[in-house]
Coordinates of C-alpha atoms and ligand atoms in Angstrom, one line a residue:
X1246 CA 0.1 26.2 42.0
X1247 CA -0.4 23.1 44.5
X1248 CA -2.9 20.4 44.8
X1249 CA -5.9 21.9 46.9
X1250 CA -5.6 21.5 51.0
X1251 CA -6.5 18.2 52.4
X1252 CA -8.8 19.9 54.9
X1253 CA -11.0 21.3 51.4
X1254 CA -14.5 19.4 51.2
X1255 CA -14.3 17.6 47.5
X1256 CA -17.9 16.7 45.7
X1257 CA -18.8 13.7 43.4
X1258 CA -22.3 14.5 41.7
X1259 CA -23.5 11.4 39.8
X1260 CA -22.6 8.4 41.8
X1261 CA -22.9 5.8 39.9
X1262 CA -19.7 3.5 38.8
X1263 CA -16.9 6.0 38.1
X1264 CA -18.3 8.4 40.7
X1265 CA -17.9 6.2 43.5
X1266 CA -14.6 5.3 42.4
X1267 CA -13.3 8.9 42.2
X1268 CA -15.0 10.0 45.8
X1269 CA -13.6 6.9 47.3
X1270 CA -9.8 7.8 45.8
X1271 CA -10.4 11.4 47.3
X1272 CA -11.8 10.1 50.0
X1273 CA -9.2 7.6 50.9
X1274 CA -6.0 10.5 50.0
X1275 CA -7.9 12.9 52.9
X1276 CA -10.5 14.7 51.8
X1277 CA -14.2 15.6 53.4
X1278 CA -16.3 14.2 50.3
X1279 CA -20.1 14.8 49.6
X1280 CA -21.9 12.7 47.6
X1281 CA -25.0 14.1 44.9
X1282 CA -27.3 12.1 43.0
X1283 CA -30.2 13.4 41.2
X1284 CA -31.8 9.9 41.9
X1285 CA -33.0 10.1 45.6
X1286 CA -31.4 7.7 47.6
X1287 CA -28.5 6.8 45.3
X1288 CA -25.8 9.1 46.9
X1289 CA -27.0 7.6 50.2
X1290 CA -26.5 4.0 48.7
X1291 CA -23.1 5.0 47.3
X1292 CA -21.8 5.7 50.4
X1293 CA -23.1 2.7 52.0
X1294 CA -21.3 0.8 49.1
X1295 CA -18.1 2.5 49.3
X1296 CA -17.6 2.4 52.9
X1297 CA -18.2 -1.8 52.1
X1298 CA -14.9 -1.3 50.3
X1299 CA -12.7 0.5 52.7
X1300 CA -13.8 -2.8 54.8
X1301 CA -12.7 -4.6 52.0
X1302 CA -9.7 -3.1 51.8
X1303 CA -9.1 -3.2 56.1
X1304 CA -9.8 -7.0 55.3
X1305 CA -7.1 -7.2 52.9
X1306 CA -4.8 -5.2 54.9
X1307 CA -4.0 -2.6 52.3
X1308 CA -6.3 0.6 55.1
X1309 CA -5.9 0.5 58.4
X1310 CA -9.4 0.2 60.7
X1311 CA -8.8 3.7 62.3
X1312 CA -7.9 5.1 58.8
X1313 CA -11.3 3.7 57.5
X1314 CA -13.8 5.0 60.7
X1315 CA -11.5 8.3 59.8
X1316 CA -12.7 8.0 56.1
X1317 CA -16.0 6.8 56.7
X1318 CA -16.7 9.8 58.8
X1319 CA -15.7 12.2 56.3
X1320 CA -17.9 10.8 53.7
X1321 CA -21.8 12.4 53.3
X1322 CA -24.4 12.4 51.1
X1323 CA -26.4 15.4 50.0
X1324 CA -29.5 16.2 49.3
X1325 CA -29.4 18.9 46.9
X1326 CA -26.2 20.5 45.4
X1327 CA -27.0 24.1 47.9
X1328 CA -24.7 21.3 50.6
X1329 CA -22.0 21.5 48.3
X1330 CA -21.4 25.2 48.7
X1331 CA -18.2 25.3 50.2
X1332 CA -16.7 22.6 48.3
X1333 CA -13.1 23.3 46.5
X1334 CA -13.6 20.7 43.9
X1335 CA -16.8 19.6 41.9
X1336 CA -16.1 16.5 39.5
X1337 CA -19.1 15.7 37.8
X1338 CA -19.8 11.6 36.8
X1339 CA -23.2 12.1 35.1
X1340 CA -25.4 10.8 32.2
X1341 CA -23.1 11.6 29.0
X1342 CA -24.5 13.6 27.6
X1343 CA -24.2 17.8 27.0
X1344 CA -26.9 19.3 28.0
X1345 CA -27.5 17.6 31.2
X1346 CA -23.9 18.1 32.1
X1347 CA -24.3 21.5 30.9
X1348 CA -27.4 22.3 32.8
X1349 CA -25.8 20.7 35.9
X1350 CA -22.8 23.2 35.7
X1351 CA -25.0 26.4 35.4
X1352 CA -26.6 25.3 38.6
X1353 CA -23.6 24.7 40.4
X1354 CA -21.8 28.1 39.6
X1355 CA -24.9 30.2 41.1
X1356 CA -24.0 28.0 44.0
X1357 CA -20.0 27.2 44.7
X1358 CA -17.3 29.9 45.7
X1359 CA -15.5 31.8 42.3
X1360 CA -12.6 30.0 43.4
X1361 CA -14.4 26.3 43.4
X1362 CA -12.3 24.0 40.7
X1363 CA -14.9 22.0 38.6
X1364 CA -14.5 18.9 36.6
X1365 CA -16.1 16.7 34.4
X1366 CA -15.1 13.0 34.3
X1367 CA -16.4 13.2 30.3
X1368 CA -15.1 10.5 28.5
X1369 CA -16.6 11.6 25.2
X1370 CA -17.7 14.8 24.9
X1371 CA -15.7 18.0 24.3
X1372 CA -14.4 19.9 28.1
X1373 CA -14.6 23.0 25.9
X1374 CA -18.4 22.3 25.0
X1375 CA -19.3 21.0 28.6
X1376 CA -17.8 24.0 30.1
X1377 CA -19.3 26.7 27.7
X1378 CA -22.2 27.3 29.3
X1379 CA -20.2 28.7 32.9
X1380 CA -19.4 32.6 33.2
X1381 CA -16.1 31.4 34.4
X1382 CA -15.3 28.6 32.1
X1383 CA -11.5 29.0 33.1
X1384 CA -11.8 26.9 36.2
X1385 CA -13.1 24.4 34.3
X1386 CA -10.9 21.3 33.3
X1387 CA -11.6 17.4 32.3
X1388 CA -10.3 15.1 35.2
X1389 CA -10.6 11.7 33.0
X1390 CA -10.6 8.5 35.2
X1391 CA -10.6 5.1 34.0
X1392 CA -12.5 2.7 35.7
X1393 CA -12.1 1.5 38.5
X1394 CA -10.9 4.4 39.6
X1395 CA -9.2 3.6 42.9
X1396 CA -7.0 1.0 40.7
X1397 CA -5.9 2.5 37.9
X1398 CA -3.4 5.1 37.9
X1399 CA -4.2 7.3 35.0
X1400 CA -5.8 10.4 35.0
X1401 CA -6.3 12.6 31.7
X1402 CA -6.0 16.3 33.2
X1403 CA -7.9 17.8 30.0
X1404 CA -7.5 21.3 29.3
X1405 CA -10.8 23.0 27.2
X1406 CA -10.0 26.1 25.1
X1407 CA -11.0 28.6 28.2
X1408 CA -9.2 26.7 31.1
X1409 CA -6.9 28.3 32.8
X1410 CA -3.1 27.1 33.5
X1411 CA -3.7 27.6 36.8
X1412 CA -7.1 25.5 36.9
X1413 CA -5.6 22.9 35.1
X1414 CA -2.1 22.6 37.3
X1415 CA -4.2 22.8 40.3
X1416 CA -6.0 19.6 38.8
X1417 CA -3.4 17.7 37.7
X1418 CA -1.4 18.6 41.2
X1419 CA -4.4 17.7 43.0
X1420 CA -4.7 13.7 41.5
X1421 CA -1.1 13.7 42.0
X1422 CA -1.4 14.2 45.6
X1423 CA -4.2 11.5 45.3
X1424 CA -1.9 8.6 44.5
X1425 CA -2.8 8.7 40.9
X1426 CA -0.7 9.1 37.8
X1427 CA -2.0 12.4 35.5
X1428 CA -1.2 13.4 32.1
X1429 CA -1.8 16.7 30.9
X1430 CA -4.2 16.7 27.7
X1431 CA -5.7 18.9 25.3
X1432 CA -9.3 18.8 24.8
X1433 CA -9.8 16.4 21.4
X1434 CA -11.6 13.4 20.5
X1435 CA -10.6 10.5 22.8
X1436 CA -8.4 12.9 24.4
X1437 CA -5.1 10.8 24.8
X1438 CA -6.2 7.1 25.2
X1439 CA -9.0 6.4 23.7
X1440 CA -7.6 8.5 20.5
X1441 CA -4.5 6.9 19.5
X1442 CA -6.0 3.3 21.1
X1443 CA -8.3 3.0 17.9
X1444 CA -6.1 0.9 15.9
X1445 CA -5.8 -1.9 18.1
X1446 CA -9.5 -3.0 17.7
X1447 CA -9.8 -1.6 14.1
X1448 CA -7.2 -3.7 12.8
X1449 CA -7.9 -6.9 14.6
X1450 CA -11.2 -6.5 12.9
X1451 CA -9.7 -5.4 9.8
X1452 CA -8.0 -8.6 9.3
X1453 CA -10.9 -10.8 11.0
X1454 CA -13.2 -9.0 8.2
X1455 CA -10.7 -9.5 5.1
X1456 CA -10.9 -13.3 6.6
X1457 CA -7.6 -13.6 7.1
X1458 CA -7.7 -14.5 10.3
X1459 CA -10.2 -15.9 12.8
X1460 CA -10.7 -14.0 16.7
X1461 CA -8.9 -16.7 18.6
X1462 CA -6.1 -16.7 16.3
X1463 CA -5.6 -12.7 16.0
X1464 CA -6.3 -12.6 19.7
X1465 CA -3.4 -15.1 20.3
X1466 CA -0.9 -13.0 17.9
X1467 CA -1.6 -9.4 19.7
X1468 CA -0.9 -11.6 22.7
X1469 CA 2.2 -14.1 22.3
X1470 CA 4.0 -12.0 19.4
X1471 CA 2.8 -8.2 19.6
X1472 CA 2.9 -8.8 23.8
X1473 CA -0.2 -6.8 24.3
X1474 CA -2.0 -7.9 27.6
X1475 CA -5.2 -8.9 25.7
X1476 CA -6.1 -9.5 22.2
X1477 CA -8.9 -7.0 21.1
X1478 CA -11.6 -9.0 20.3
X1479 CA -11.5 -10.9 24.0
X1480 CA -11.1 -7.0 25.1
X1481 CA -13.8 -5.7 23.8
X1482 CA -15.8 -8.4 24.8
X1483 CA -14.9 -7.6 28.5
X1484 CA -15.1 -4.1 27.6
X1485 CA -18.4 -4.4 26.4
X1486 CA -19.0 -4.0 22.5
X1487 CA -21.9 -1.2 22.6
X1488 CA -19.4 0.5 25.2
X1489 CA -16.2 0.5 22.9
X1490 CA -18.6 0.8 19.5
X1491 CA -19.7 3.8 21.1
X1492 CA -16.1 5.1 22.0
X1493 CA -15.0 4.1 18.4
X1494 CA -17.9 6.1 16.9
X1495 CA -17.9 9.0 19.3
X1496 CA -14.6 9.8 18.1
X1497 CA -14.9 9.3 14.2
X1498 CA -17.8 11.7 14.8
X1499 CA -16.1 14.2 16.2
X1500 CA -13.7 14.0 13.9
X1501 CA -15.9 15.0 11.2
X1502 CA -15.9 10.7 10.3
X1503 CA -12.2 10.9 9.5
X1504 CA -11.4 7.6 7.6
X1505 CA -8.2 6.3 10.2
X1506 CA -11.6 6.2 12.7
X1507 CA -13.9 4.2 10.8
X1508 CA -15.8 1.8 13.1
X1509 CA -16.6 -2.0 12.3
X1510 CA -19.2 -2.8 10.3
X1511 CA -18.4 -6.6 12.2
X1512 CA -18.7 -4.6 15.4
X1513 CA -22.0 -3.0 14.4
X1514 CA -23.8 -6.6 13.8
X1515 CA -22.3 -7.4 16.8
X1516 CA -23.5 -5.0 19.0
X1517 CA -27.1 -5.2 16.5
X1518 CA -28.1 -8.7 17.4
X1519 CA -27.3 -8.0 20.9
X1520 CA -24.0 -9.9 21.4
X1521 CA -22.5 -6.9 23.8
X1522 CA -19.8 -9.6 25.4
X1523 CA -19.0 -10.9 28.7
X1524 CA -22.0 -9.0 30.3
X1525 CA -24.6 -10.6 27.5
X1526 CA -23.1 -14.5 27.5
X1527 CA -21.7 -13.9 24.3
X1528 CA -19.8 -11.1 21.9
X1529 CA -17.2 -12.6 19.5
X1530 CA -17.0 -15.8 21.4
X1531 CA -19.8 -17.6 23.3
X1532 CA -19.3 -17.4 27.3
X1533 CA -22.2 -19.7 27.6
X1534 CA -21.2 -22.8 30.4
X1535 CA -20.9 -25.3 28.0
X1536 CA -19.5 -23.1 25.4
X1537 CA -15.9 -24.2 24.5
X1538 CA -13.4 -21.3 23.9
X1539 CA -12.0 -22.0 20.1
X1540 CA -8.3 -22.2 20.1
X1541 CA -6.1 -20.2 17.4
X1542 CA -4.9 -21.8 14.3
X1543 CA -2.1 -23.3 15.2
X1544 CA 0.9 -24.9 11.7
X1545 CA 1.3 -28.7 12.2
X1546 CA 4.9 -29.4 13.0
X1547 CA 7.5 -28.9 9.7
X1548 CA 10.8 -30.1 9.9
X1549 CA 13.6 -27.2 10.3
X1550 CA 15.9 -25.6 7.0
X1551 CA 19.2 -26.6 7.7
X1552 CA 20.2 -23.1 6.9
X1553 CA 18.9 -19.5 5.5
X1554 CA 20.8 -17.2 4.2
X1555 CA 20.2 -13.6 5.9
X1556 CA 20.2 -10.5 3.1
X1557 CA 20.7 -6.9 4.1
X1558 CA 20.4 -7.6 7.8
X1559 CA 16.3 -7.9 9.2
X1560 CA 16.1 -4.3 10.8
X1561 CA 13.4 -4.8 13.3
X1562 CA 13.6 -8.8 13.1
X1563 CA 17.8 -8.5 13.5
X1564 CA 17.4 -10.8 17.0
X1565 CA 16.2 -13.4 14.7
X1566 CA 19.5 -14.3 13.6
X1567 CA 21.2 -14.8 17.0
X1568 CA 18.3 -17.1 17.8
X1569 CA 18.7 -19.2 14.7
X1570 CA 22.1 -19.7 15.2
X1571 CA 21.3 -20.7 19.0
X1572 CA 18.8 -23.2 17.0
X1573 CA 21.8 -25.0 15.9
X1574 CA 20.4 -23.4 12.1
X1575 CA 23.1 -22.3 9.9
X1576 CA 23.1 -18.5 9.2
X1577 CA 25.2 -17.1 6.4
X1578 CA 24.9 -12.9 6.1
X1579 CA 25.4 -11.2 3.1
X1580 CA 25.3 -7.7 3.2
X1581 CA 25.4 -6.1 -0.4
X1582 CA 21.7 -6.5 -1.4
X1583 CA 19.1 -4.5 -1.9
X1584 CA 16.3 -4.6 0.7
X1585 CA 16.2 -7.6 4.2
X1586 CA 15.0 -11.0 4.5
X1587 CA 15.8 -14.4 5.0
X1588 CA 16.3 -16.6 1.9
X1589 CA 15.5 -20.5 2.8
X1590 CA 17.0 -23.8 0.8
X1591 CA 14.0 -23.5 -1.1
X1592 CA 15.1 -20.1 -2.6
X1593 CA 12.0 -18.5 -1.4
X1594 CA 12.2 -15.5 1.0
X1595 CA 10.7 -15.1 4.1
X1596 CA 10.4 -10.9 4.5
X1597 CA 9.7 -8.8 7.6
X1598 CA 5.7 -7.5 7.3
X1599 CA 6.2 -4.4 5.4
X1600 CA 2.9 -3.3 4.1
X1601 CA 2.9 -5.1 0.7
X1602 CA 0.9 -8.3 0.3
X1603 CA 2.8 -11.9 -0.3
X1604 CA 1.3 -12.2 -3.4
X1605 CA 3.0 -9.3 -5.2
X1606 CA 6.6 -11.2 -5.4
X1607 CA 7.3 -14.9 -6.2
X1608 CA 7.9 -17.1 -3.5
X1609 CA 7.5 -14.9 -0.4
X1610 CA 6.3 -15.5 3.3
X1611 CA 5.6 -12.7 5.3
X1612 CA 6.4 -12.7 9.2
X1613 CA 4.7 -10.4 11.8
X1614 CA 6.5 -7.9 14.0
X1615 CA 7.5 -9.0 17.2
X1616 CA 7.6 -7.3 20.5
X1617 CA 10.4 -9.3 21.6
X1618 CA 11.6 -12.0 19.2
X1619 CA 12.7 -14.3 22.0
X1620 CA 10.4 -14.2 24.5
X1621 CA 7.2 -14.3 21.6
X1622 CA 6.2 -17.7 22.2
X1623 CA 3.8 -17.4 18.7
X1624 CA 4.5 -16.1 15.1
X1625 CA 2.1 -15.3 12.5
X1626 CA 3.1 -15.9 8.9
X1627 CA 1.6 -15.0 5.4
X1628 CA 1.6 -16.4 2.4
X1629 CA -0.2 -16.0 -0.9
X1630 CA -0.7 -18.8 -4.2
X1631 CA 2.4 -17.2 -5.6
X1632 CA 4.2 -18.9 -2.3
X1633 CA 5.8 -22.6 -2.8
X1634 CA 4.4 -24.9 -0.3
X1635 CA 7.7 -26.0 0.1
X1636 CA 8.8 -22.3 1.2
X1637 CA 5.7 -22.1 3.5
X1638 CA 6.6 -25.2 5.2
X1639 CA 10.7 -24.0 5.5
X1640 CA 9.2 -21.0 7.1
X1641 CA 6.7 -22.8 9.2
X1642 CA 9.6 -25.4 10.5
X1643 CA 12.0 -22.2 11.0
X1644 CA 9.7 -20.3 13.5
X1645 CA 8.8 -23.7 15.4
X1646 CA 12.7 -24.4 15.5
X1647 CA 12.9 -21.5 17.7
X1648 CA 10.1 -22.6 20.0
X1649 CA 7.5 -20.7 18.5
X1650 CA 4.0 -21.6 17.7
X1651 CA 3.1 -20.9 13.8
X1652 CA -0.1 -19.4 13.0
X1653 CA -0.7 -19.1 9.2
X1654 CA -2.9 -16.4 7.8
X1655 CA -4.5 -15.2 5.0
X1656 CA -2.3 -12.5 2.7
X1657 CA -3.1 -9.1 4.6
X1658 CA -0.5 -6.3 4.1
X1659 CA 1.0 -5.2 7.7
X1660 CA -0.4 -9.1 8.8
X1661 CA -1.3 -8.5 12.6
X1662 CA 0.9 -6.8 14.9
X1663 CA 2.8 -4.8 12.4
X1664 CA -0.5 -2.9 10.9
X1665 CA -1.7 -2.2 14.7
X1666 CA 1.6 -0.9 15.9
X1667 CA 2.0 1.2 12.9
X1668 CA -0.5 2.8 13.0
X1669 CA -0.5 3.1 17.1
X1670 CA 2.6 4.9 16.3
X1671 CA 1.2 7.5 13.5
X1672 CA -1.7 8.5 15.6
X1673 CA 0.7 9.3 18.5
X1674 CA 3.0 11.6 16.3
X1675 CA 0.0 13.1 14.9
X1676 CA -1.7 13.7 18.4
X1677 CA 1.7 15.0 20.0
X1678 CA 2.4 17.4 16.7
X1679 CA -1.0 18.8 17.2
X1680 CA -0.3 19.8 20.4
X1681 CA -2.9 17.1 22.4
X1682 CA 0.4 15.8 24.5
X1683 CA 3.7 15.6 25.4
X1684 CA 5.6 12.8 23.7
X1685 CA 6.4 11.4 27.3
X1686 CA 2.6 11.6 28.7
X1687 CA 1.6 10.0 25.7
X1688 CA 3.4 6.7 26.2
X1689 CA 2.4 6.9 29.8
X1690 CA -0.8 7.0 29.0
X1691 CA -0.6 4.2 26.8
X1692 CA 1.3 2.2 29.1
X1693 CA -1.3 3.2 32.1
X1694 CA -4.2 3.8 30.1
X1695 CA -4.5 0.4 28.1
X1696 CA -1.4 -1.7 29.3
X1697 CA 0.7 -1.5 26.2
X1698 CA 3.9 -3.5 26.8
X1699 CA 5.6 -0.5 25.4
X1700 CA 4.8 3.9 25.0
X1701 CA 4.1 4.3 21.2
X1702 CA 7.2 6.4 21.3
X1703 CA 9.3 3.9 22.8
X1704 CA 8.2 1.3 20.5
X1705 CA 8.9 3.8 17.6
X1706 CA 12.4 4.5 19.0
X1707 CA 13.2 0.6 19.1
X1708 CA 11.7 0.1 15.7
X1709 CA 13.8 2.5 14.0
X1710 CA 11.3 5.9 12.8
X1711 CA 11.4 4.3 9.4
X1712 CA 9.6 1.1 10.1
X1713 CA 6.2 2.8 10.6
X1714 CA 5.9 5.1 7.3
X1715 CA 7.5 2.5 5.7
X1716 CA 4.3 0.2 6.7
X1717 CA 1.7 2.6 6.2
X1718 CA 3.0 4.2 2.9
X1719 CA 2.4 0.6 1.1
X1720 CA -0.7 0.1 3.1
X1721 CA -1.9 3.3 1.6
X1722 CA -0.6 2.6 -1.7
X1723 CA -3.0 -0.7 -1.6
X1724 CA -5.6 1.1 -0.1
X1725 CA -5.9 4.6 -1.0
X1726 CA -9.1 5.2 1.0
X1727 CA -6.9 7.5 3.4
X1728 CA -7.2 5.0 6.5
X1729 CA -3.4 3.9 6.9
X1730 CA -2.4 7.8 5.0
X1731 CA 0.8 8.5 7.2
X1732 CA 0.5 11.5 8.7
X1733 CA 2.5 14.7 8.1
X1734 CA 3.9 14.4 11.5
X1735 CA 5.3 10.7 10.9
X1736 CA 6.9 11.9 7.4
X1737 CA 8.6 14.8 9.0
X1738 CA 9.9 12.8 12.2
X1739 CA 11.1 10.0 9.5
X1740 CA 12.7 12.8 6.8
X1741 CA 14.5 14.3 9.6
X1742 CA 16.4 10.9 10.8
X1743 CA 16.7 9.8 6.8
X1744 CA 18.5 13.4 6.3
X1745 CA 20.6 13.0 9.5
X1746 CA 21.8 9.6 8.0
X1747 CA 22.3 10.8 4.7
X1748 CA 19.8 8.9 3.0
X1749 CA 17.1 11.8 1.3
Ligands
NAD2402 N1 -17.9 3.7 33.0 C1 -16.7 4.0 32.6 O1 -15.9 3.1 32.3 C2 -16.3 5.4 32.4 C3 -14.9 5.7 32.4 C4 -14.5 7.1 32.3 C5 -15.4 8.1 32.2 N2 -16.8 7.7 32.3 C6 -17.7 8.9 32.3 O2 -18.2 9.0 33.6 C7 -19.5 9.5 33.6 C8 -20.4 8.6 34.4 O3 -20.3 7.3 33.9 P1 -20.8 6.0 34.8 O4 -20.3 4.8 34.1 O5 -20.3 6.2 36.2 O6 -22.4 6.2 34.7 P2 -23.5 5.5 35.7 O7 -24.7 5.3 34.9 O8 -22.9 4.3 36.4 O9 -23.8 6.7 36.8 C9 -24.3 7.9 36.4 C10 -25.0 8.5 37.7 O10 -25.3 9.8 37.4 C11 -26.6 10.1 38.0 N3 -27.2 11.2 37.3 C12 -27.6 11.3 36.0 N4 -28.0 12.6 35.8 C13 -27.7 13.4 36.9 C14 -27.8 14.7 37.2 N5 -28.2 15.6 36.4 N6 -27.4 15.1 38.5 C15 -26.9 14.2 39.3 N7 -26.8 12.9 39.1 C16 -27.2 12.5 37.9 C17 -27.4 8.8 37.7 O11 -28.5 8.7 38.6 C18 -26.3 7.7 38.0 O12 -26.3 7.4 39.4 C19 -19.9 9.6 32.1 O13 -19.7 10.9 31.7 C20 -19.0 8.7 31.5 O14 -18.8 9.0 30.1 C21 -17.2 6.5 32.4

């Protein structure tokens, strides 16, 4: 099955932000494109305000001016939906909600050929629920954009319990052919992205709530140690926090409230007194003109051990030791111990997060997991009152030895990065066992999606499959409210390596 003919007239209905985006990408790959709008006036504007952007883009150089008048030619509004009668492809960028998408397919199938493809750009609801009202619910599929559409690559090609294979290849062949990147998905809460992307804000808040840790400070960690592009509390406030509360909530719905998708109650006073983000002046920090942007917590400068000695090699945090060396920091390795971490002069430990607290063994500093040990440029460190100061400050001078900025937080289990990418990890094994997607589509997605530095699976592979279930089974064991329960998939993926290596 290919991608549908370039010469086949493609319809937007509901042009408002992510419809414009998608006609303009169709528009742009080839395609006649008519614009709907049940507001009179708005497909008409729409057009007007994309063909401003294909001058944009002649401007920039990136369309060439015959290429545009080609485009701009091509592009009409309509009316009423009886002008889209001859169209191969319907997407659908409505109001979200069921019964008006509903009511909007039923009037389209007494009007479109049998053979007409439609889609709905649904970011919340169920395809399989949207597309239950049609007598032909197998051409039916989700074609999930992310906005802005003509810029980002990914497309969820979502697949309801009546699609057809042949509905949904043409789909996913089709935004192929238009440039963009698609994934094939089976219809579930969140579908891909915004499923397994949950963790990344319900941690930060996690640990913002148990006040471990302020915004700026987790913000700075996701960025300089876990690499992510943003931290999630500056994200959501670009985002919008009613936008991603609703995302959060949509999907802990659907999944009858599952614990793992528990939304913030922080978030929910946010988004209560009106602080939405970016868009309202302020969210989690204050965008006002005077308003200074707080700075994270940030350890004063300690003085460097002269040497540690390394126990049971550091697993994830191995690198570590090659870079102390380089530090001009005396290493000494000793293998035959039970369990990994660093022991400093002080005789206290400085472990790997793994889930427990600090406070549940003498003298012990927590570190967080590093995407890259060498290039993180920030570290963040636990410790509890069972921690020397003296140990604290060894640790403190051993991360800043390396060039690293320390930031010091409150005794959290899984501290920042480790909890998040833990549990990024779990939700991906769980989705991919349950069929939702292919292991490779899912770290695409990721990657595409949200602009992870690395595909859960890929960070799972350089991890080593223990690290996660290791994590989450003492997170669970401290909080057995079922919200960091490793899945079944994890524990199977994890049994099979342990059996492989002889260890179960
Ligand atoms: N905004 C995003 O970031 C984003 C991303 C992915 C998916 N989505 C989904 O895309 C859809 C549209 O979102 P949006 O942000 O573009 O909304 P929007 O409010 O910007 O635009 C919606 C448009 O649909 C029109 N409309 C409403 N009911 C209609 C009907 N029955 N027939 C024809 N037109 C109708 C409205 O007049 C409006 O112009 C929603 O389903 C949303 O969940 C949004």
């Amino acid at each position: 099955m290919t991608a549908l003919e370039l010469s086949s007239p493609v319809a937007v209905v509901g042009t408002g932000t992510m419809g414009q985006g998608i006609a303009q990408v169709a528009l742009v790959a080839g395609h006649p494109v008519r614009l709907h709008d049940a507001v009179a006036g708005r497909a008409r504007a729409a057009a007007e305000a994309i063909g401003a952007r294909l001058d944009r883009l002649v401007e920039k150089g990136r369309l060439d001016a015959a290429e545009r008048d080609a485009a701009r030619a091509r592009l009409k509004p309509a009316d009423g939906l009886a002008e889209l009668a001859d169209c191969a492809l319907v997407v659908e960028a409505v109001l979200e909600r069921l019964d008006v998408k509903q009511q909007l397919f039923r009037e389209l199938e007494e009007i479109v050929a049998e053979d007409c493809l439609l889609a709905t750009n649904t970011s919340s609801l169920s395809v399989t629920a949207v597309g239950g009202a049609l007598r032909h619910p197998g051409r039916f599929v989700g074609l999930h954009f992310f906005n802005p559409a003509p810029l980002l690559p990914l497309v969820e090609v979502v697949s309801g319990f009546a699609t057809d294979v042949t509905s949904a290849t043409r789909a996913y062949e089709t935004a192929r052919a238009w440039g963009k990147k698609p994934v094939a998905c089976a219809d579930t809460p969140g579908f891909i992205v915004n499923r397994i992307a949950r963790p990344f804000y319900a941690e930060a808040f996690a640990v913002h709530e148990a006040q471990a840790a302020d915004p700026a400070t987790v913000d700075a960690v996701l960025r300089e140690c876990g690499g992510f592009r943003m931290g999630a509390f500056e994200l959501t406030d670009l985002i919008g926090q009613d936008v991603n509360e609703s995302v959060t909530h949509s999907v802990w719905q659907s999944f009858f409230q599952d614990v793992r998708f528990t939304p913030s109650l922080a978030q929910r006073r946010l988004v209560e007194s009106g602080r939405l983000g970016r868009k309202a002046g302020r969210g989690w920090y204050d965008y006002s003109d005077d308003a200074e942007r707080p700075g994270p917590h940030t350890a004063d400068k300690e003085p460097p051990p002269a040497h540690v000695v390394a126990e049971g090699g550091l697993g994830p945090a191995a690198g570590l030791l090659t870079l102390i060396r380089e530090a001009g920091i005396q290493v000494r390795e000793e293998d035959e111990v039970d369990g990994t971490r660093l022991v400093l002069p002080s005789g206290g430990r400085l472990v790997l997060a793994d889930g427990r607290t600090s406070a549940e063994s003498r003298d012990v500093v927590h570190f967080d997991l590093a995407l890259d040990y060498r290039t993180a440029t920030r570290i963040a460190l636990s410790a509890s009152e069972n921690t020397s100061p003296q140990t604290l400050a060894e640790a403190t001078g051993l991360f800043q030895a390396l060039g690293k900025d320390v930031s010091v937080i409150g005794d959290v289990p899984g501290l920042i990065v480790a909890r998040t990418v833990a549990r990024i990890i779990d939700l991906a094994h769980d989705a991919a066992a349950k069929g939702v997607a292919t292991e490779e589509d899912i770290d695409t997605a990721m990657r595409l999606g949200v602009n992870y530095p690395l595909g859960p699976f890929e960070w799972d592979r350089r991890l080593g499959r223990a690290f996660a279930r290791a994590v989450l089974d003492a997170m669970h064991e401290r909080d057995p409210s079922g919200r960091y329960a490793p899945s079944l998939a994890l524990y199977r993926h994890a049994y099979a390596i342990d059996k492989r290596e002889g260890t179960s």
